[in-house]
Amino acid sequence: MAGSMMTASEQVAALERLVKRIDDVSSLPDIAMRVIEVVCAPDTGVADLRVIVESDPSLVARILRTANSSAYGLSTRVDNIHRAIALLGFNAVKDLAVTASIAQIFKDKTNIGTYNRAALWKHLVCVAVGARMIASRSGIQQFDEAYMCGLLHDIGIVLLDQHNHKGFVQVLEAVSADEPTMATERRILGFDHTQLGSEVSKKWGFPESVLQTIRHHHDTSRCDEAVRPIAQAVEVANFFCTKKNITAMGVMNVPAPSGETFAALSIGRNELKVLFQDLDAELEKSRDLYEL
């Protein structure tokens, strides 16, 4: 049944059925869930993260590869995870661990029309990098949170691809530059990727800042005041990356954030141009993160 023909109760039921199916089948790799759990815990430490990282050789290899990349400019080669954590610092390794663990679900580089999973992965990492840069420049104290919020903001698209692939293909066939993706999803499925992503992430125990960013990254005025600045940084980064043709679905259809959003982040016309230009250098430094 097309989304436009569904009643409100049928739309809710369609979302609930899919959420239950996803809840019954693990969607993120176990290592990713463990890394996110440790990273989000208020009393987490280097030792906690190291134990998880060391349990996954592929995760260790990816972190070491990134630590030894030219972006970090280290004078000596890093040859073990202990040294990587010591040299890069906990926050950097934390971001690498989260990124590398989630990257495992993007190894199948499926192409459907304008969409492919590798391009979505690049979009997620670039929005994460951009959100952290914008949050830091805007003086947001917890700017490091912006990275994970950006990395997970479109997790609902990943879930649609994995668990409602037939419906996802229908959305891809209809998506266009003339209509926001969320509107296309609601018309065809009866719900959109922000609703799906936030409902599943709630069951997974993600922190409030991540949940609200997933749900409202296209309209951050609806976020609670405490987490709104981080979500706004993600909203702006999402728009910037899309304008640079680093898109989630292969279509440039993300509306510009409101003037109130830019004002809240102290982004005037001049700052807007500088941030947009500086993002290129930040993304280049992070190339190893999004190249699978």
CSV table of C-alpha atoms in Angstrom, one decimal:
chain,number,residue,atom,x,y,z
A,1,MET,CA,0.0,0.0,0.0
A,2,ALA,CA,1.4,3.4,-0.9
A,3,GLY,CA,2.2,5.8,1.9
A,4,SER,CA,-0.2,8.4,0.5
A,5,MET,CA,-3.1,5.9,0.9
A,6,MET,CA,-2.3,5.0,4.5
A,7,THR,CA,-4.3,6.2,7.4
A,8,ALA,CA,-2.3,7.6,10.4
A,9,SER,CA,-2.8,4.4,12.3
A,10,GLU,CA,-1.6,2.3,9.4
A,11,GLN,CA,1.5,4.5,9.1
A,12,VAL,CA,2.3,4.0,12.8
A,13,ALA,CA,1.7,0.2,12.5
A,14,ALA,CA,4.0,0.0,9.5
A,15,LEU,CA,6.8,1.7,11.4
A,16,GLU,CA,6.2,-0.4,14.5
A,17,ARG,CA,6.3,-3.7,12.5
A,18,LEU,CA,9.7,-2.7,11.0
A,19,VAL,CA,11.1,-1.6,14.3
A,20,LYS,CA,10.2,-4.9,15.9
A,21,ARG,CA,11.7,-6.9,13.0
A,22,ILE,CA,15.0,-4.9,13.4
A,23,ASP,CA,14.9,-5.4,17.1
A,24,ASP,CA,14.7,-9.1,16.6
A,25,VAL,CA,17.7,-9.2,14.2
A,26,SER,CA,20.9,-7.4,15.1
A,27,SER,CA,21.7,-4.7,12.5
A,28,LEU,CA,24.9,-3.2,13.8
A,29,PRO,CA,27.9,-5.6,14.3
A,30,ASP,CA,28.3,-6.6,17.9
A,31,ILE,CA,31.7,-4.9,18.1
A,32,ALA,CA,30.1,-1.6,17.0
A,33,MET,CA,27.4,-1.9,19.7
A,34,ARG,CA,30.1,-2.5,22.4
A,35,VAL,CA,32.2,0.4,21.2
A,36,ILE,CA,29.3,2.8,21.2
A,37,GLU,CA,28.2,1.6,24.7
A,38,VAL,CA,31.7,2.2,26.1
A,39,VAL,CA,32.1,5.5,24.4
A,40,CYS,CA,28.8,6.8,25.6
A,41,ALA,CA,29.3,5.7,29.2
A,42,PRO,CA,30.1,8.7,31.5
A,43,ASP,CA,32.8,6.9,33.4
A,44,THR,CA,34.5,5.3,30.3
A,45,GLY,CA,38.3,5.2,30.1
A,46,VAL,CA,41.2,4.3,27.9
A,47,ALA,CA,41.4,0.8,29.4
A,48,ASP,CA,37.7,0.0,28.7
A,49,LEU,CA,38.0,1.0,25.1
A,50,ARG,CA,41.3,-0.8,24.6
A,51,VAL,CA,39.9,-4.1,25.8
A,52,ILE,CA,37.1,-4.0,23.2
A,53,VAL,CA,39.4,-2.8,20.4
A,54,GLU,CA,41.9,-5.5,21.1
A,55,SER,CA,39.2,-8.2,20.7
A,56,ASP,CA,38.8,-7.4,17.0
A,57,PRO,CA,41.9,-7.7,14.8
A,58,SER,CA,40.2,-5.8,11.9
A,59,LEU,CA,39.4,-2.9,14.1
A,60,VAL,CA,43.0,-2.8,15.4
A,61,ALA,CA,44.3,-2.9,11.9
A,62,ARG,CA,42.1,0.0,10.8
A,63,ILE,CA,43.0,2.2,13.7
A,64,LEU,CA,46.7,1.5,13.2
A,65,ARG,CA,46.4,2.3,9.5
A,66,THR,CA,44.7,5.6,10.3
A,67,ALA,CA,47.2,6.5,13.0
A,68,ASN,CA,50.0,5.9,10.5
A,69,SER,CA,48.4,7.9,7.7
A,70,SER,CA,49.9,11.2,6.5
A,71,ALA,CA,47.0,13.1,8.1
A,72,TYR,CA,48.5,12.6,11.5
A,73,GLY,CA,52.1,13.4,10.5
A,74,LEU,CA,53.7,11.2,13.1
A,75,SER,CA,57.5,10.9,12.8
A,76,THR,CA,57.7,7.2,13.9
A,77,ARG,CA,55.5,4.3,12.9
A,78,VAL,CA,52.8,3.2,15.3
A,79,ASP,CA,52.9,-0.6,15.6
A,80,ASN,CA,50.5,-1.4,18.5
A,81,ILE,CA,47.2,-0.2,19.8
A,82,HIS,CA,48.6,0.9,23.2
A,83,ARG,CA,50.9,3.3,21.4
A,84,ALA,CA,48.1,4.5,19.1
A,85,ILE,CA,46.0,5.5,22.1
A,86,ALA,CA,48.9,7.2,23.8
A,87,LEU,CA,49.9,9.2,20.7
A,88,LEU,CA,46.5,10.1,19.3
A,89,GLY,CA,44.7,10.6,22.6
A,90,PHE,CA,41.5,9.0,23.8
A,91,ASN,CA,39.0,11.2,21.9
A,92,ALA,CA,40.7,10.5,18.6
A,93,VAL,CA,40.9,6.8,19.1
A,94,LYS,CA,37.3,6.8,20.3
A,95,ASP,CA,36.2,8.3,17.1
A,96,LEU,CA,38.3,5.9,15.1
A,97,ALA,CA,36.9,2.9,16.9
A,98,VAL,CA,33.3,4.0,16.4
A,99,THR,CA,34.0,4.7,12.8
A,100,ALA,CA,35.8,1.5,12.0
A,101,SER,CA,33.3,-0.7,13.8
A,102,ILE,CA,30.3,0.8,12.0
A,103,ALA,CA,32.2,0.7,8.7
A,104,GLN,CA,31.8,-3.1,8.6
A,105,ILE,CA,28.2,-2.9,7.5
A,106,PHE,CA,29.2,-0.9,4.3
A,107,LYS,CA,31.5,-3.5,2.8
A,108,ASP,CA,28.9,-4.6,0.3
A,109,LYS,CA,29.1,-1.7,-2.2
A,110,THR,CA,25.6,-2.1,-3.6
A,111,ASN,CA,24.5,0.3,-6.3
A,112,ILE,CA,20.9,1.2,-6.9
A,113,GLY,CA,20.3,4.1,-9.3
A,114,THR,CA,21.9,7.2,-7.8
A,115,TYR,CA,22.6,5.4,-4.5
A,116,ASN,CA,25.5,3.3,-3.4
A,117,ARG,CA,26.5,2.2,0.1
A,118,ALA,CA,30.1,3.5,-0.2
A,119,ALA,CA,28.8,7.0,-1.0
A,120,LEU,CA,26.4,6.9,1.9
A,121,TRP,CA,29.3,5.9,4.2
A,122,LYS,CA,31.4,8.8,2.9
A,123,HIS,CA,28.5,11.1,3.6
A,124,LEU,CA,28.1,9.9,7.2
A,125,VAL,CA,31.8,10.3,8.0
A,126,CYS,CA,32.0,13.7,6.3
A,127,VAL,CA,29.0,15.0,8.1
A,128,ALA,CA,30.6,13.7,11.4
A,129,VAL,CA,33.9,15.5,10.6
A,130,GLY,CA,32.0,18.7,9.5
A,131,ALA,CA,29.8,18.7,12.6
A,132,ARG,CA,32.7,18.5,14.9
A,133,MET,CA,34.5,21.3,13.2
A,134,ILE,CA,31.4,23.5,13.2
A,135,ALA,CA,30.6,22.8,16.8
A,136,SER,CA,34.2,23.5,17.8
A,137,ARG,CA,34.3,26.8,15.9
A,138,SER,CA,30.9,27.8,17.4
A,139,GLY,CA,32.3,27.4,20.9
A,140,ILE,CA,30.1,24.4,21.9
A,141,GLN,CA,31.8,22.9,24.9
A,142,GLN,CA,30.9,19.2,24.1
A,143,PHE,CA,31.9,19.5,20.5
A,144,ASP,CA,33.3,16.0,20.5
A,145,GLU,CA,29.8,14.7,20.8
A,146,ALA,CA,29.0,16.1,17.4
A,147,TYR,CA,31.2,13.5,15.7
A,148,MET,CA,29.1,10.5,16.8
A,149,CYS,CA,25.9,12.4,16.2
A,150,GLY,CA,27.0,13.1,12.7
A,151,LEU,CA,28.2,9.6,12.0
A,152,LEU,CA,24.8,8.1,13.1
A,153,HIS,CA,22.4,10.8,11.9
A,154,ASP,CA,21.3,8.8,8.8
A,155,ILE,CA,21.3,5.4,10.5
A,156,GLY,CA,17.6,5.1,9.4
A,157,ILE,CA,18.7,5.0,5.8
A,158,VAL,CA,21.0,2.1,6.6
A,159,LEU,CA,18.2,0.3,8.4
A,160,LEU,CA,15.8,0.8,5.5
A,161,ASP,CA,18.4,-0.6,3.1
A,162,GLN,CA,18.9,-3.6,5.3
A,163,HIS,CA,15.5,-4.5,6.5
A,164,ASN,CA,12.9,-3.0,4.1
A,165,HIS,CA,14.9,-3.3,0.9
A,166,LYS,CA,11.9,-3.5,-1.4
A,167,GLY,CA,10.4,-0.3,0.0
A,168,PHE,CA,13.9,1.3,0.0
A,169,VAL,CA,14.2,0.6,-3.8
A,170,GLN,CA,10.8,2.2,-4.4
A,171,VAL,CA,12.0,5.3,-2.5
A,172,LEU,CA,15.2,5.4,-4.6
A,173,GLU,CA,13.2,5.1,-7.8
A,174,ALA,CA,11.1,8.1,-6.7
A,175,VAL,CA,13.7,10.3,-5.0
A,176,SER,CA,14.5,13.6,-6.8
A,177,ALA,CA,16.1,17.0,-6.3
A,178,ASP,CA,12.6,18.5,-6.2
A,179,GLU,CA,11.4,16.8,-3.0
A,180,PRO,CA,13.2,16.2,0.3
A,181,THR,CA,13.9,12.5,0.9
A,182,MET,CA,11.8,12.4,4.0
A,183,ALA,CA,8.7,13.5,2.1
A,184,THR,CA,9.3,10.8,-0.5
A,185,GLU,CA,9.7,8.2,2.2
A,186,ARG,CA,6.5,9.2,4.0
A,187,ARG,CA,4.6,9.2,0.7
A,188,ILE,CA,5.8,5.7,-0.2
A,189,LEU,CA,6.4,4.0,3.2
A,190,GLY,CA,4.2,5.9,5.6
A,191,PHE,CA,7.2,6.9,7.7
A,192,ASP,CA,10.7,8.3,7.1
A,193,HIS,CA,14.3,7.4,8.0
A,194,THR,CA,14.5,9.8,10.9
A,195,GLN,CA,11.5,8.1,12.6
A,196,LEU,CA,12.9,4.7,12.0
A,197,GLY,CA,16.4,5.5,13.0
A,198,SER,CA,15.4,7.2,16.3
A,199,GLU,CA,13.0,4.4,17.3
A,200,VAL,CA,15.6,1.7,16.8
A,201,SER,CA,18.4,3.7,18.4
A,202,LYS,CA,16.2,4.2,21.4
A,203,LYS,CA,15.9,0.4,21.8
A,204,TRP,CA,19.7,0.2,21.4
A,205,GLY,CA,20.2,2.7,24.3
A,206,PHE,CA,21.9,5.5,22.4
A,207,PRO,CA,22.4,8.7,24.3
A,208,GLU,CA,19.9,11.5,24.1
A,209,SER,CA,22.0,13.8,21.9
A,210,VAL,CA,22.3,11.1,19.3
A,211,LEU,CA,18.6,10.1,19.5
A,212,GLN,CA,17.4,13.7,19.0
A,213,THR,CA,19.9,14.4,16.2
A,214,ILE,CA,18.8,11.3,14.3
A,215,ARG,CA,15.1,12.3,14.7
A,216,HIS,CA,15.4,16.0,14.1
A,217,HIS,CA,18.5,16.7,12.0
A,218,HIS,CA,16.3,18.2,9.3
A,219,ASP,CA,14.5,20.5,11.8
A,220,THR,CA,16.6,21.0,14.9
A,221,SER,CA,14.3,23.6,16.4
A,222,ARG,CA,12.3,20.5,17.7
A,223,CYS,CA,15.3,19.3,19.8
A,224,ASP,CA,15.5,19.9,23.5
A,225,GLU,CA,17.5,23.0,24.4
A,226,ALA,CA,20.3,21.0,26.0
A,227,VAL,CA,21.1,19.0,22.9
A,228,ARG,CA,20.0,21.5,20.2
A,229,PRO,CA,23.5,23.1,19.5
A,230,ILE,CA,25.0,19.7,18.7
A,231,ALA,CA,22.1,18.8,16.4
A,232,GLN,CA,22.3,22.2,14.7
A,233,ALA,CA,26.0,21.6,14.0
A,234,VAL,CA,25.0,18.3,12.3
A,235,GLU,CA,22.2,20.0,10.4
A,236,VAL,CA,24.6,22.6,9.0
A,237,ALA,CA,27.3,19.9,8.2
A,238,ASN,CA,24.7,17.8,6.4
A,239,PHE,CA,23.7,20.8,4.3
A,240,PHE,CA,27.3,21.7,3.6
A,241,CYS,CA,28.3,18.1,2.6
A,242,THR,CA,25.2,17.8,0.3
A,243,LYS,CA,26.1,21.1,-1.4
A,244,LYS,CA,29.6,19.6,-2.0
A,245,ASN,CA,27.8,16.7,-3.7
A,246,ILE,CA,28.7,14.3,-0.8
A,247,THR,CA,25.1,13.1,-0.5
A,248,ALA,CA,23.3,10.3,1.3
A,249,MET,CA,21.1,9.1,-1.6
A,250,GLY,CA,23.0,10.6,-4.6
A,251,VAL,CA,20.5,13.5,-4.9
A,252,MET,CA,21.1,17.1,-3.7
A,253,ASN,CA,17.7,17.7,-2.0
A,254,VAL,CA,18.6,18.7,1.6
A,255,PRO,CA,17.0,22.1,2.4
A,256,ALA,CA,19.1,24.9,3.8
A,257,PRO,CA,19.0,25.3,7.6
A,258,SER,CA,17.0,28.2,8.9
A,259,GLY,CA,18.5,31.6,9.6
A,260,GLU,CA,17.8,30.9,13.3
A,261,THR,CA,20.0,27.8,13.2
A,262,PHE,CA,22.9,29.7,11.7
A,263,ALA,CA,22.4,32.6,14.2
A,264,ALA,CA,22.4,30.2,17.1
A,265,LEU,CA,25.8,28.8,16.0
A,266,SER,CA,27.1,32.4,15.5
A,267,ILE,CA,27.5,31.7,11.8
A,268,GLY,CA,27.2,35.0,9.8
A,269,ARG,CA,27.6,35.4,6.1
A,270,ASN,CA,31.4,35.7,6.3
A,271,GLU,CA,31.7,32.8,8.8
A,272,LEU,CA,29.5,30.7,6.5
A,273,LYS,CA,31.9,31.1,3.6
A,274,VAL,CA,34.9,30.3,5.7
A,275,LEU,CA,33.4,27.2,7.3
A,276,PHE,CA,32.3,25.9,3.9
A,277,GLN,CA,35.8,26.4,2.4
A,278,ASP,CA,37.6,25.1,5.5
A,279,LEU,CA,35.6,21.9,5.4
A,280,ASP,CA,37.4,20.7,2.3
A,281,ALA,CA,40.7,20.6,4.3
A,282,GLU,CA,39.1,18.8,7.2
A,283,LEU,CA,37.6,16.2,4.9
A,284,GLU,CA,40.9,15.6,3.1
A,285,LYS,CA,42.6,14.9,6.5
A,286,SER,CA,39.9,12.4,7.2
A,287,ARG,CA,40.1,10.5,3.9
A,288,ASP,CA,41.3,7.3,5.6
A,289,LEU,CA,38.1,7.2,7.7
A,290,TYR,CA,35.7,7.1,4.8
A,291,GLU,CA,37.7,5.2,2.2
A,292,LEU,CA,36.7,1.6,2.8
